[in-house]
Amino acid sequence: LPKAFIGTILLPIVGNAAEHATAVTAAYKGMMDLALGVAVGSSTQIALFVVPCAVLWGWAFDNPMTLNFREFDTACQMLAVFLVSQVLQHGNTNWLHGLMLITTYVLIAVITWFIPETH
């Protein structure tokens, strides 16, 4: 498995399994505000807290880590923020919005699998 795929796709899914389960359960019960809040809150927590903490953790244990992401990673993050903001801006969602977001996620996963790793 490519390291980029593990770090970009697998670790976030496993690390946020409880939040994903809560969001899916809330959406199934018709509580879309809660589902969207959990999903967006979880993503925000990873982006603004966990990633910088990982850099500090690496510094503390003399394992250099940076916030210097590849162009592809930055473009994916910007695309995700744009799509989610467009979905949330209208105040209501439907299955087509969900399909669009899931399709984007799958496309990012496939591209991440095949993108060459740089050392």
Tab-separated table of C-alpha atoms in Angstrom:
chain	number	residue	atom	x	y	z
A	1	LEU	CA	0.000	0.000	0.000
A	2	PRO	CA	1.318	3.466	-0.830
A	3	LYS	CA	2.140	5.578	2.223
A	4	ALA	CA	0.157	8.510	0.839
A	5	PHE	CA	-2.940	6.301	0.538
A	6	ILE	CA	-2.562	5.063	4.106
A	7	GLY	CA	-2.135	8.579	5.483
A	8	THR	CA	-4.773	10.253	3.341
A	9	ILE	CA	-7.504	7.606	3.178
A	10	LEU	CA	-7.121	4.736	5.654
A	11	LEU	CA	-5.948	6.490	8.833
A	12	PRO	CA	-8.678	9.166	8.767
A	13	ILE	CA	-11.377	6.526	8.244
A	14	VAL	CA	-10.135	4.340	11.094
A	15	GLY	CA	-9.295	7.251	13.394
A	16	ASN	CA	-12.739	8.805	13.038
A	17	ALA	CA	-14.821	5.625	12.929
A	18	ALA	CA	-16.882	6.677	15.963
A	19	GLU	CA	-17.684	10.068	14.441
A	20	HIS	CA	-18.581	8.450	11.115
A	21	ALA	CA	-20.926	6.010	12.851
A	22	THR	CA	-22.580	8.847	14.774
A	23	ALA	CA	-23.050	10.933	11.619
A	24	VAL	CA	-24.521	8.026	9.636
A	25	THR	CA	-26.850	7.054	12.494
A	26	ALA	CA	-28.027	10.643	12.933
A	27	ALA	CA	-28.627	11.017	9.189
A	28	TYR	CA	-30.551	7.739	9.095
A	29	LYS	CA	-32.805	9.024	11.887
A	30	GLY	CA	-33.433	12.271	9.991
A	31	MET	CA	-31.282	14.495	12.224
A	32	MET	CA	-29.338	16.091	9.394
A	33	ASP	CA	-28.128	19.079	11.425
A	34	LEU	CA	-26.457	16.741	13.903
A	35	ALA	CA	-25.028	14.551	11.135
A	36	LEU	CA	-23.544	17.511	9.270
A	37	GLY	CA	-22.253	19.057	12.490
A	38	VAL	CA	-20.480	15.864	13.512
A	39	ALA	CA	-18.977	15.329	10.051
A	40	VAL	CA	-17.756	18.898	9.598
A	41	GLY	CA	-16.609	19.189	13.214
A	42	SER	CA	-14.596	15.997	12.958
A	43	SER	CA	-12.881	17.157	9.765
A	44	THR	CA	-12.129	20.545	11.272
A	45	GLN	CA	-10.646	18.920	14.370
A	46	ILE	CA	-8.271	16.842	12.251
A	47	ALA	CA	-7.207	19.758	10.053
A	48	LEU	CA	-6.745	22.356	12.786
A	49	PHE	CA	-5.676	20.299	15.802
A	50	VAL	CA	-4.382	16.819	15.034
A	51	VAL	CA	-2.115	17.707	12.104
A	52	PRO	CA	-0.301	20.549	13.943
A	53	CYS	CA	-0.033	18.339	17.047
A	54	ALA	CA	1.608	15.653	14.910
A	55	VAL	CA	4.234	18.193	13.852
A	56	LEU	CA	4.891	19.131	17.488
A	57	TRP	CA	4.991	15.445	18.433
A	58	GLY	CA	7.569	14.811	15.715
A	59	TRP	CA	9.661	17.742	16.919
A	60	ALA	CA	9.534	16.514	20.531
A	61	PHE	CA	10.733	13.045	19.515
A	62	ASP	CA	13.292	14.247	16.957
A	63	ASN	CA	11.318	12.897	14.016
A	64	PRO	CA	11.022	15.809	11.580
A	65	MET	CA	7.522	16.442	10.283
A	66	THR	CA	6.313	19.516	8.450
A	67	LEU	CA	3.141	21.099	7.185
A	68	ASN	CA	4.716	21.238	3.726
A	69	PHE	CA	2.072	19.312	1.783
A	70	ARG	CA	2.304	18.279	-1.853
A	71	GLU	CA	0.400	20.343	-4.407
A	72	PHE	CA	-2.051	17.477	-4.912
A	73	ASP	CA	-2.830	17.310	-1.180
A	74	THR	CA	-3.384	21.052	-1.012
A	75	ALA	CA	-5.629	20.980	-4.086
A	76	CYS	CA	-7.684	18.128	-2.581
A	77	GLN	CA	-8.096	20.039	0.678
A	78	MET	CA	-9.210	23.164	-1.168
A	79	LEU	CA	-11.637	21.154	-3.327
A	80	ALA	CA	-13.122	19.489	-0.249
A	81	VAL	CA	-13.594	22.793	1.561
A	82	PHE	CA	-15.199	24.340	-1.528
A	83	LEU	CA	-17.617	21.443	-2.112
A	84	VAL	CA	-18.673	21.169	1.526
A	85	SER	CA	-19.181	24.932	1.782
A	86	GLN	CA	-21.370	24.856	-1.333
A	87	VAL	CA	-23.461	21.998	0.082
A	88	LEU	CA	-23.861	23.677	3.480
A	89	GLN	CA	-24.543	27.147	2.074
A	90	HIS	CA	-28.045	26.271	0.878
A	91	GLY	CA	-29.197	25.002	4.257
A	92	ASN	CA	-30.600	21.731	2.933
A	93	THR	CA	-29.122	18.609	1.405
A	94	ASN	CA	-30.300	15.713	-0.697
A	95	TRP	CA	-28.948	12.422	-1.952
A	96	LEU	CA	-27.321	14.093	-4.963
A	97	HIS	CA	-25.135	16.258	-2.722
A	98	GLY	CA	-24.075	13.171	-0.800
A	99	LEU	CA	-23.340	11.290	-4.001
A	100	MET	CA	-21.226	14.196	-5.247
A	101	LEU	CA	-19.182	14.274	-2.026
A	102	ILE	CA	-18.698	10.494	-1.938
A	103	THR	CA	-17.708	10.419	-5.627
A	104	THR	CA	-15.142	13.143	-4.993
A	105	TYR	CA	-13.753	11.159	-2.049
A	106	VAL	CA	-13.483	7.981	-4.144
A	107	LEU	CA	-11.759	9.876	-6.973
A	108	ILE	CA	-9.248	11.352	-4.520
A	109	ALA	CA	-8.642	7.863	-3.086
A	110	VAL	CA	-8.025	6.357	-6.534
A	111	ILE	CA	-5.705	9.172	-7.579
A	112	THR	CA	-3.842	8.936	-4.258
A	113	TRP	CA	-3.336	5.213	-4.853
A	114	PHE	CA	-1.707	5.806	-8.254
A	115	ILE	CA	0.187	9.047	-7.641
A	116	PRO	CA	3.954	8.443	-7.475
A	117	GLU	CA	5.573	8.884	-4.086
A	118	THR	CA	8.342	11.426	-3.648
A	119	HIS	CA	11.093	10.920	-1.111
